[in-house]
Every structure is written in C-alpha cells, then in structure tokens.
Amino acid sequence: MGNPYLCPMQLSVVILNYNVRYFLEQCLHSVQKAIAPLDAEIIVVDNASSDDSCAMVRERFPEVKLVSNSVNYGFPKGNNMGVAVAKGEYVCILNPDTVVAENTFQNVLAFAQQQVKLGIVGCKLIDGTGRFLPESKRGIPTPWVAFTKIFGLYKVFPKAARFTQYYAEHLAENQSGAVNILVGAFMVMHREVYLELGGFDEHCFMYSDDIDLSYMSLKSGRTNYYFADTAVIHYKGESTVRDGLYMKRFREAMQFFYQKHFRRSLFFDSMMYGGSFLFSLFKSTQQKKRTLPFQEIVVFTKHDLQLQTVFPVTYLNALNDFPTRKFRAVRIVFDTRSFSFQEIIAFMQQHKGSGFSFRNYLPCFEGLIGSDHANDVGGVEFL
C-alpha cells in the first residue's frame, strides 16, 4: 500500500458556524470559487444553530464536510473538531461572516510556502463598507499594551510607538510583514503546526483564543505574518450578541490569557478586571442594527435584475462605468453573477469612506446581504 501522505491535499478550509445561515451561504459560494484551482476541501462545523444552516449546507453544498453539533462547544473546540477531520497540508480557520476573493488562497499559500519557520498567516480584513479593520494585525497584548488599548491611549498618542503597539502599526495597511498576533476570522497555517500547538485552547470559550494561539506560535520559535496582498470582507458581529453574557465571556477570556501567560499580581488583576469590564461594556453599547441612509441606488449587473423600490435606480453593466459625480447618499448593489468577489472587494476599497452602503445580490436566496458598520449586525433583505 502506498503512503497516503506522499501527495497531501493542499488546503482545508474550516468554517465554524452559529446561526448565520445566509452569511454562511455567501461565504461558501466565495470559498468554492477560491479553492477551484486547488486540491482543497471545505469543512463546516455547526455549533447547534437554531436556524436552518445545516439543512442549507446539506442541500446546496453536498460536497462540503458538515460536522453538526448538538450543543454549542464554543470557538476553540468547534474549530479543533473541524481540523481533526481535515486532510490538507494547510488549514484555514475562517469565519462564516466573511467573503474571500477568488485568488485569496492561491496568493496566501504562495506567500506561506516562501517562509521559513512559518507560524500563522493572516490577511487584510475589511468591513462591509470597505474600511480596513485594524485588528487584522496586532501586537502582543502585554499588560502595558493592553492598558493602552483598553483606555484608548493609542488614539490619544497616535504617533508614539510606545502607545501604538496593539494594532502593530509598524506595518502599514498595505505592507506585508511579520506581526505577533492575528485574528481568528482568517488564519492560515500548516495543519501539523496547528496540531503541534494543540490548536485553540478549549479552556477559553471564545474571544482570546486567537491571541493565545498566535502567542503560542511565537513561543514555539515560529514567525507570524500579516499578508496585505489580498483582502477579505469580514462583516463582524453576526453571530455574537453583545449582551450580558458577552461581557462576562469577554472578561473571562482576558483573564484566561493573562493568567496563562503573565505573572499575576493583585494590582494587575484588579486593573485588568476593571479595564476589561469597561471595554466589554463599551463594546456592548456599540452593536446596533443600523443602516446608512441613501436616496438612490446603483445596481451593477449584466443580467435582468430589477429592484422594486421607491428610490431612483441606475443600472450599470461595468464597474468602471460608475459616475464620477458625487452622490450624496447611494446604495450600491453588486450582482454576484456578473462580477467576481475580487472585483467587488476592490471596488469597495476604492470607494471606502464615501458614505456609500454596499450590498451583494445572491440569486440563491433572492436577497441583498451586507452590513454598514464594523460594529453592527448586518442582515439580509429579501427581494
């Protein structure tokens, strides 16, 4: 019998889902396109969703490996279960509220294969309005660095390196390079490295698990990298309601990380408990259901897509046909049958900060999907 490891599968994409059925469906469509040139597989681990996520995967993506849990095991154990059945040489931990470009995995794997003693690779993440998400690259949250983040000192002293380590500002948004900490929404690494590190620590239910795994990678003598040459949409907040339980788990997660990796003291414990309480309280007040106001709609499509709306609609069949005039308030709709996710992501980045709202049209559920703020719960509008 031949050795089954002589020609390993290139990549396993592990997606942990919890009650975000439509965002998951969009994510799977984008991942399918992105792995088409590769020998790769998709694994969805569902943590006891109460929506029809599992039925959707079984019906519409029968080639996807589905692990359906009867209880919510949390982020670490859920992802560990996915990696346990993975066959790829590399694994990608991917959030379900993401959209990858068609060339994302090819580019990231090409970059990863050039590195020596590779730990984890992350990439540029943008929100639903095209804005860069600074947590794409971070520094080690030592007590001092955490202090500057929790109490907002990095905003007060934006030019001082001593105060700007949390978001690894030694690298610009479009500059690839070594960083310490990456975000769990998108992480690529050798599967054997993941297993050697023990995967995500299951003593932590969620929130600091990606920090811990990144730090464990560094402690093993490996180098983590931020890769800026591909962008992934991360809508954020879709499967996390920032209520009292969120605040409790966030504080527990911060305490878990510091007790595991740093020397304890009464002063430090008190500072971290108070700081993480205030930070989680602030975060819980940020999450809302908001939409940007708009007065007209631009639809990019090469198909017969007609919106029923009271707003004036302009239909264009090329992204570069976008009018140069300034819109006061506009919603832009991308027909995903007509344009690649790579093209859509590039357009969003080009027009970030313009006050536009972006929605993707997916014919599979005849709806528009998106989010207008990094801290907001997005949603689906059915046509």
Short mmCIF file of N, CA and C in Angstrom, two decimals, residues 101-221:
data_model
loop_
_atom_site.label_atom_id
_atom_site.label_comp_id
_atom_site.label_asym_id
_atom_site.label_seq_id
_atom_site.Cartn_x
_atom_site.Cartn_y
_atom_site.Cartn_z
N ALA A 101 -11.77 36.61 -1.80
CA ALA A 101 -11.60 36.83 -3.24
C ALA A 101 -11.20 35.53 -3.91
N GLU A 102 -11.40 35.47 -5.21
CA GLU A 102 -11.11 34.24 -5.96
C GLU A 102 -9.64 33.85 -5.89
N ASN A 103 -8.74 34.81 -5.70
CA ASN A 103 -7.31 34.49 -5.66
C ASN A 103 -6.73 34.49 -4.24
N THR A 104 -7.59 34.61 -3.24
CA THR A 104 -7.09 34.73 -1.87
C THR A 104 -6.22 33.55 -1.45
N PHE A 105 -6.73 32.35 -1.59
CA PHE A 105 -5.98 31.19 -1.09
C PHE A 105 -4.74 30.91 -1.92
N GLN A 106 -4.81 31.09 -3.21
CA GLN A 106 -3.63 30.91 -4.05
C GLN A 106 -2.51 31.87 -3.62
N ASN A 107 -2.86 33.12 -3.41
CA ASN A 107 -1.86 34.12 -3.03
C ASN A 107 -1.29 33.87 -1.64
N VAL A 108 -2.16 33.55 -0.71
CA VAL A 108 -1.70 33.31 0.67
C VAL A 108 -0.82 32.08 0.73
N LEU A 109 -1.20 31.00 0.04
CA LEU A 109 -0.39 29.79 0.07
C LEU A 109 0.96 30.02 -0.61
N ALA A 110 0.98 30.78 -1.69
CA ALA A 110 2.25 31.09 -2.35
C ALA A 110 3.17 31.86 -1.41
N PHE A 111 2.60 32.79 -0.66
CA PHE A 111 3.38 33.55 0.32
C PHE A 111 3.86 32.63 1.44
N ALA A 112 2.97 31.78 1.94
CA ALA A 112 3.31 30.89 3.05
C ALA A 112 4.46 29.95 2.68
N GLN A 113 4.45 29.46 1.45
CA GLN A 113 5.46 28.50 1.02
C GLN A 113 6.86 29.11 0.90
N GLN A 114 6.93 30.43 0.89
CA GLN A 114 8.22 31.12 0.80
C GLN A 114 8.86 31.36 2.16
N GLN A 115 8.09 31.12 3.24
CA GLN A 115 8.58 31.47 4.58
C GLN A 115 9.29 30.28 5.25
N VAL A 116 10.22 30.62 6.11
CA VAL A 116 10.94 29.64 6.92
C VAL A 116 10.43 29.72 8.35
N LYS A 117 10.21 28.58 8.98
CA LYS A 117 9.67 28.51 10.35
C LYS A 117 8.36 29.29 10.43
N LEU A 118 7.47 28.99 9.50
CA LEU A 118 6.20 29.70 9.42
C LEU A 118 5.29 29.33 10.57
N GLY A 119 4.71 30.33 11.16
CA GLY A 119 3.68 30.13 12.16
C GLY A 119 2.31 30.25 11.53
N ILE A 120 1.74 31.46 11.62
CA ILE A 120 0.38 31.72 11.13
C ILE A 120 0.43 32.89 10.14
N VAL A 121 -0.39 32.81 9.09
CA VAL A 121 -0.54 33.91 8.14
C VAL A 121 -1.95 34.46 8.24
N GLY A 122 -2.06 35.77 8.38
CA GLY A 122 -3.35 36.45 8.31
C GLY A 122 -3.35 37.36 7.10
N CYS A 123 -4.46 38.00 6.83
CA CYS A 123 -4.53 38.88 5.66
C CYS A 123 -5.29 40.15 6.00
N LYS A 124 -5.38 41.03 5.01
CA LYS A 124 -6.11 42.29 5.20
C LYS A 124 -7.61 42.01 5.28
N LEU A 125 -8.22 42.45 6.34
CA LEU A 125 -9.66 42.33 6.51
C LEU A 125 -10.30 43.70 6.38
N ILE A 126 -11.43 43.76 5.69
CA ILE A 126 -12.19 45.00 5.57
C ILE A 126 -13.62 44.74 6.05
N ASP A 127 -14.29 45.81 6.48
CA ASP A 127 -15.67 45.66 6.91
C ASP A 127 -16.61 45.80 5.72
N GLY A 128 -17.91 45.82 5.98
CA GLY A 128 -18.89 45.86 4.91
C GLY A 128 -18.97 47.17 4.17
N THR A 129 -18.20 48.18 4.60
CA THR A 129 -18.14 49.45 3.87
C THR A 129 -16.80 49.63 3.17
N GLY A 130 -15.95 48.61 3.20
CA GLY A 130 -14.66 48.68 2.54
C GLY A 130 -13.53 49.21 3.40
N ARG A 131 -13.83 49.56 4.64
CA ARG A 131 -12.80 50.12 5.52
C ARG A 131 -11.92 49.03 6.11
N PHE A 132 -10.64 49.33 6.23
CA PHE A 132 -9.67 48.40 6.82
C PHE A 132 -9.99 48.15 8.28
N LEU A 133 -9.90 46.89 8.68
CA LEU A 133 -10.10 46.51 10.08
C LEU A 133 -8.73 46.38 10.74
N PRO A 134 -8.41 47.27 11.68
CA PRO A 134 -7.06 47.29 12.24
C PRO A 134 -6.68 46.04 13.00
N GLU A 135 -7.66 45.25 13.46
CA GLU A 135 -7.32 44.02 14.18
C GLU A 135 -6.75 42.95 13.26
N SER A 136 -6.65 43.24 11.96
CA SER A 136 -6.01 42.31 11.03
C SER A 136 -4.58 42.01 11.44
N LYS A 137 -3.93 42.94 12.14
CA LYS A 137 -2.55 42.77 12.61
C LYS A 137 -2.44 43.43 13.98
N ARG A 138 -1.87 42.67 14.92
CA ARG A 138 -1.81 43.18 16.29
C ARG A 138 -0.48 42.81 16.94
N GLY A 139 -0.18 43.51 18.03
CA GLY A 139 0.99 43.19 18.83
C GLY A 139 0.59 42.30 20.00
N ILE A 140 1.59 41.81 20.71
CA ILE A 140 1.32 41.00 21.90
C ILE A 140 0.66 41.90 22.94
N PRO A 141 -0.51 41.54 23.43
CA PRO A 141 -1.18 42.39 24.42
C PRO A 141 -0.60 42.19 25.82
N THR A 142 0.67 42.61 25.97
CA THR A 142 1.26 42.62 27.30
C THR A 142 0.42 43.52 28.20
N PRO A 143 0.63 43.48 29.51
CA PRO A 143 -0.14 44.37 30.37
C PRO A 143 -0.10 45.83 29.91
N TRP A 144 1.07 46.31 29.49
CA TRP A 144 1.14 47.71 29.05
C TRP A 144 0.37 47.92 27.76
N VAL A 145 0.57 47.05 26.78
CA VAL A 145 -0.11 47.20 25.50
C VAL A 145 -1.62 47.11 25.69
N ALA A 146 -2.07 46.17 26.53
CA ALA A 146 -3.49 46.06 26.80
C ALA A 146 -4.03 47.33 27.47
N PHE A 147 -3.22 47.90 28.35
CA PHE A 147 -3.62 49.14 29.03
C PHE A 147 -3.83 50.26 28.01
N THR A 148 -2.91 50.38 27.04
CA THR A 148 -3.05 51.45 26.04
C THR A 148 -4.27 51.24 25.16
N LYS A 149 -4.67 49.98 24.96
CA LYS A 149 -5.85 49.70 24.16
C LYS A 149 -7.13 49.95 24.94
N ILE A 150 -7.20 49.37 26.13
CA ILE A 150 -8.42 49.44 26.92
C ILE A 150 -8.79 50.88 27.27
N PHE A 151 -7.77 51.69 27.55
CA PHE A 151 -8.03 53.07 27.96
C PHE A 151 -7.82 54.07 26.81
N GLY A 152 -7.69 53.56 25.57
CA GLY A 152 -7.69 54.42 24.40
C GLY A 152 -6.48 55.30 24.23
N LEU A 153 -5.35 54.96 24.85
CA LEU A 153 -4.16 55.82 24.75
C LEU A 153 -3.58 55.80 23.34
N TYR A 154 -3.83 54.73 22.58
CA TYR A 154 -3.32 54.67 21.21
C TYR A 154 -3.99 55.72 20.32
N LYS A 155 -5.17 56.16 20.71
CA LYS A 155 -5.85 57.23 19.98
C LYS A 155 -5.36 58.61 20.42
N VAL A 156 -5.00 58.71 21.68
CA VAL A 156 -4.53 60.00 22.22
C VAL A 156 -3.14 60.31 21.70
N PHE A 157 -2.30 59.27 21.57
CA PHE A 157 -0.92 59.45 21.11
C PHE A 157 -0.68 58.60 19.85
N PRO A 158 -1.31 58.93 18.72
CA PRO A 158 -1.24 58.08 17.53
C PRO A 158 0.12 58.02 16.87
N LYS A 159 1.03 58.95 17.20
CA LYS A 159 2.35 58.98 16.57
C LYS A 159 3.44 58.35 17.43
N ALA A 160 3.11 58.01 18.65
CA ALA A 160 4.10 57.48 19.58
C ALA A 160 4.12 55.96 19.54
N ALA A 161 5.24 55.37 19.17
CA ALA A 161 5.34 53.92 19.02
C ALA A 161 5.01 53.19 20.31
N ARG A 162 5.32 53.80 21.44
CA ARG A 162 5.07 53.16 22.73
C ARG A 162 3.58 52.92 22.96
N PHE A 163 2.73 53.74 22.32
CA PHE A 163 1.30 53.65 22.55
C PHE A 163 0.54 52.99 21.39
N THR A 164 1.24 52.60 20.33
CA THR A 164 0.54 52.10 19.14
C THR A 164 0.93 50.65 18.80
N GLN A 165 1.31 49.89 19.79
CA GLN A 165 1.73 48.52 19.54
C GLN A 165 0.56 47.56 19.39
N TYR A 166 -0.60 47.91 19.93
CA TYR A 166 -1.72 46.97 19.93
C TYR A 166 -2.10 46.59 18.50
N TYR A 167 -2.16 47.57 17.60
CA TYR A 167 -2.53 47.31 16.22
C TYR A 167 -1.32 47.21 15.30
N ALA A 168 -0.17 46.86 15.84
CA ALA A 168 1.04 46.59 15.05
C ALA A 168 1.26 47.65 13.98
N GLU A 169 1.31 48.90 14.42
CA GLU A 169 1.38 50.00 13.46
C GLU A 169 2.78 50.22 12.90
N HIS A 170 3.70 49.30 13.18
CA HIS A 170 4.99 49.33 12.48
C HIS A 170 4.80 48.91 11.02
N LEU A 171 3.68 48.25 10.73
CA LEU A 171 3.33 47.91 9.36
C LEU A 171 2.13 48.74 8.92
N ALA A 172 2.19 49.25 7.70
CA ALA A 172 1.04 49.96 7.15
C ALA A 172 -0.01 48.96 6.69
N GLU A 173 -1.19 49.45 6.43
CA GLU A 173 -2.30 48.61 5.99
C GLU A 173 -1.95 47.76 4.77
N ASN A 174 -1.19 48.33 3.83
CA ASN A 174 -0.86 47.65 2.59
C ASN A 174 0.57 47.10 2.56
N GLN A 175 1.12 46.85 3.73
CA GLN A 175 2.50 46.38 3.84
C GLN A 175 2.54 45.02 4.53
N SER A 176 3.00 44.01 3.82
CA SER A 176 3.12 42.67 4.41
C SER A 176 4.36 42.60 5.28
N GLY A 177 4.30 41.76 6.31
CA GLY A 177 5.46 41.60 7.16
C GLY A 177 5.13 40.82 8.41
N ALA A 178 6.14 40.61 9.23
CA ALA A 178 5.99 39.84 10.46
C ALA A 178 5.20 40.63 11.50
N VAL A 179 4.25 39.98 12.13
CA VAL A 179 3.49 40.54 13.23
C VAL A 179 3.38 39.47 14.31
N ASN A 180 2.90 39.88 15.44
CA ASN A 180 2.81 38.93 16.55
C ASN A 180 1.46 38.22 16.63
N ILE A 181 0.38 38.99 16.53
CA ILE A 181 -0.95 38.44 16.79
C ILE A 181 -1.85 38.65 15.58
N LEU A 182 -2.60 37.59 15.24
CA LEU A 182 -3.54 37.62 14.12
C LEU A 182 -4.94 37.29 14.62
N VAL A 183 -5.92 37.60 13.80
CA VAL A 183 -7.31 37.45 14.22
C VAL A 183 -7.90 36.14 13.71
N GLY A 184 -8.74 35.52 14.53
CA GLY A 184 -9.27 34.20 14.22
C GLY A 184 -10.26 34.15 13.08
N ALA A 185 -10.65 35.31 12.54
CA ALA A 185 -11.57 35.32 11.40
C ALA A 185 -10.91 34.76 10.16
N PHE A 186 -9.57 34.85 10.07
CA PHE A 186 -8.83 34.31 8.93
C PHE A 186 -7.42 33.98 9.40
N MET A 187 -7.13 32.71 9.50
CA MET A 187 -5.80 32.24 9.89
C MET A 187 -5.42 31.06 9.01
N VAL A 188 -4.24 31.11 8.39
CA VAL A 188 -3.73 30.00 7.58
C VAL A 188 -2.43 29.51 8.20
N MET A 189 -2.29 28.21 8.32
CA MET A 189 -1.07 27.62 8.87
C MET A 189 -0.98 26.17 8.43
N HIS A 190 0.22 25.60 8.57
CA HIS A 190 0.37 24.16 8.35
C HIS A 190 -0.53 23.42 9.36
N ARG A 191 -1.22 22.41 8.88
CA ARG A 191 -2.06 21.63 9.79
C ARG A 191 -1.23 20.99 10.90
N GLU A 192 -0.02 20.54 10.55
CA GLU A 192 0.82 19.93 11.57
C GLU A 192 1.24 20.94 12.64
N VAL A 193 1.43 22.19 12.25
CA VAL A 193 1.75 23.23 13.24
C VAL A 193 0.55 23.44 14.16
N TYR A 194 -0.64 23.52 13.58
CA TYR A 194 -1.85 23.67 14.40
C TYR A 194 -1.94 22.55 15.43
N LEU A 195 -1.72 21.33 14.97
CA LEU A 195 -1.82 20.18 15.88
C LEU A 195 -0.70 20.19 16.91
N GLU A 196 0.50 20.57 16.48
CA GLU A 196 1.63 20.62 17.41
C GLU A 196 1.39 21.64 18.52
N LEU A 197 0.79 22.76 18.17
CA LEU A 197 0.48 23.80 19.16
C LEU A 197 -0.70 23.43 20.04
N GLY A 198 -1.40 22.37 19.69
CA GLY A 198 -2.56 21.96 20.47
C GLY A 198 -3.85 22.60 20.02
N GLY A 199 -3.80 23.32 18.90
CA GLY A 199 -5.00 24.00 18.42
C GLY A 199 -5.41 25.13 19.36
N PHE A 200 -6.65 25.55 19.24
CA PHE A 200 -7.16 26.56 20.15
C PHE A 200 -7.37 25.95 21.54
N ASP A 201 -7.03 26.71 22.56
CA ASP A 201 -7.15 26.23 23.93
C ASP A 201 -8.63 26.16 24.32
N GLU A 202 -9.11 24.96 24.60
CA GLU A 202 -10.52 24.77 24.88
C GLU A 202 -10.93 25.21 26.28
N HIS A 203 -9.98 25.68 27.08
CA HIS A 203 -10.33 26.27 28.36
C HIS A 203 -10.92 27.66 28.19
N CYS A 204 -10.77 28.21 26.99
CA CYS A 204 -11.33 29.53 26.68
C CYS A 204 -12.49 29.35 25.72
N PHE A 205 -13.68 29.81 26.09
CA PHE A 205 -14.86 29.60 25.25
C PHE A 205 -14.76 30.40 23.95
N MET A 206 -14.28 31.65 24.04
CA MET A 206 -14.12 32.48 22.86
C MET A 206 -13.43 33.79 23.24
N TYR A 207 -13.07 34.57 22.24
CA TYR A 207 -12.56 35.94 22.32
C TYR A 207 -11.05 36.09 22.46
N SER A 208 -10.36 35.31 23.30
CA SER A 208 -8.91 35.46 23.36
C SER A 208 -8.19 34.26 22.76
N ASP A 209 -8.93 33.36 22.16
CA ASP A 209 -8.35 32.12 21.63
C ASP A 209 -7.38 32.39 20.50
N ASP A 210 -7.70 33.36 19.62
CA ASP A 210 -6.79 33.67 18.52
C ASP A 210 -5.52 34.33 19.02
N ILE A 211 -5.64 35.17 20.06
CA ILE A 211 -4.47 35.79 20.67
C ILE A 211 -3.57 34.70 21.27
N ASP A 212 -4.19 33.77 21.96
CA ASP A 212 -3.44 32.69 22.62
C ASP A 212 -2.72 31.82 21.59
N LEU A 213 -3.41 31.41 20.51
CA LEU A 213 -2.78 30.56 19.51
C LEU A 213 -1.64 31.29 18.81
N SER A 214 -1.84 32.57 18.51
CA SER A 214 -0.77 33.36 17.89
C SER A 214 0.44 33.44 18.81
N TYR A 215 0.19 33.65 20.09
CA TYR A 215 1.28 33.77 21.06
C TYR A 215 2.00 32.43 21.24
N MET A 216 1.24 31.34 21.25
CA MET A 216 1.85 30.01 21.34
C MET A 216 2.73 29.75 20.13
N SER A 217 2.30 30.21 18.95
CA SER A 217 3.12 30.06 17.75
C SER A 217 4.45 30.79 17.90
N LEU A 218 4.40 32.01 18.43
CA LEU A 218 5.63 32.77 18.65
C LEU A 218 6.53 32.07 19.66
N LYS A 219 5.97 31.57 20.73
CA LYS A 219 6.75 30.90 21.77
C LYS A 219 7.41 29.63 21.25
N SER A 220 6.85 29.05 20.18
CA SER A 220 7.44 27.84 19.61
C SER A 220 8.61 28.16 18.68
N GLY A 221 8.92 29.45 18.50
CA GLY A 221 10.03 29.85 17.65
C GLY A 221 9.65 30.14 16.22
#
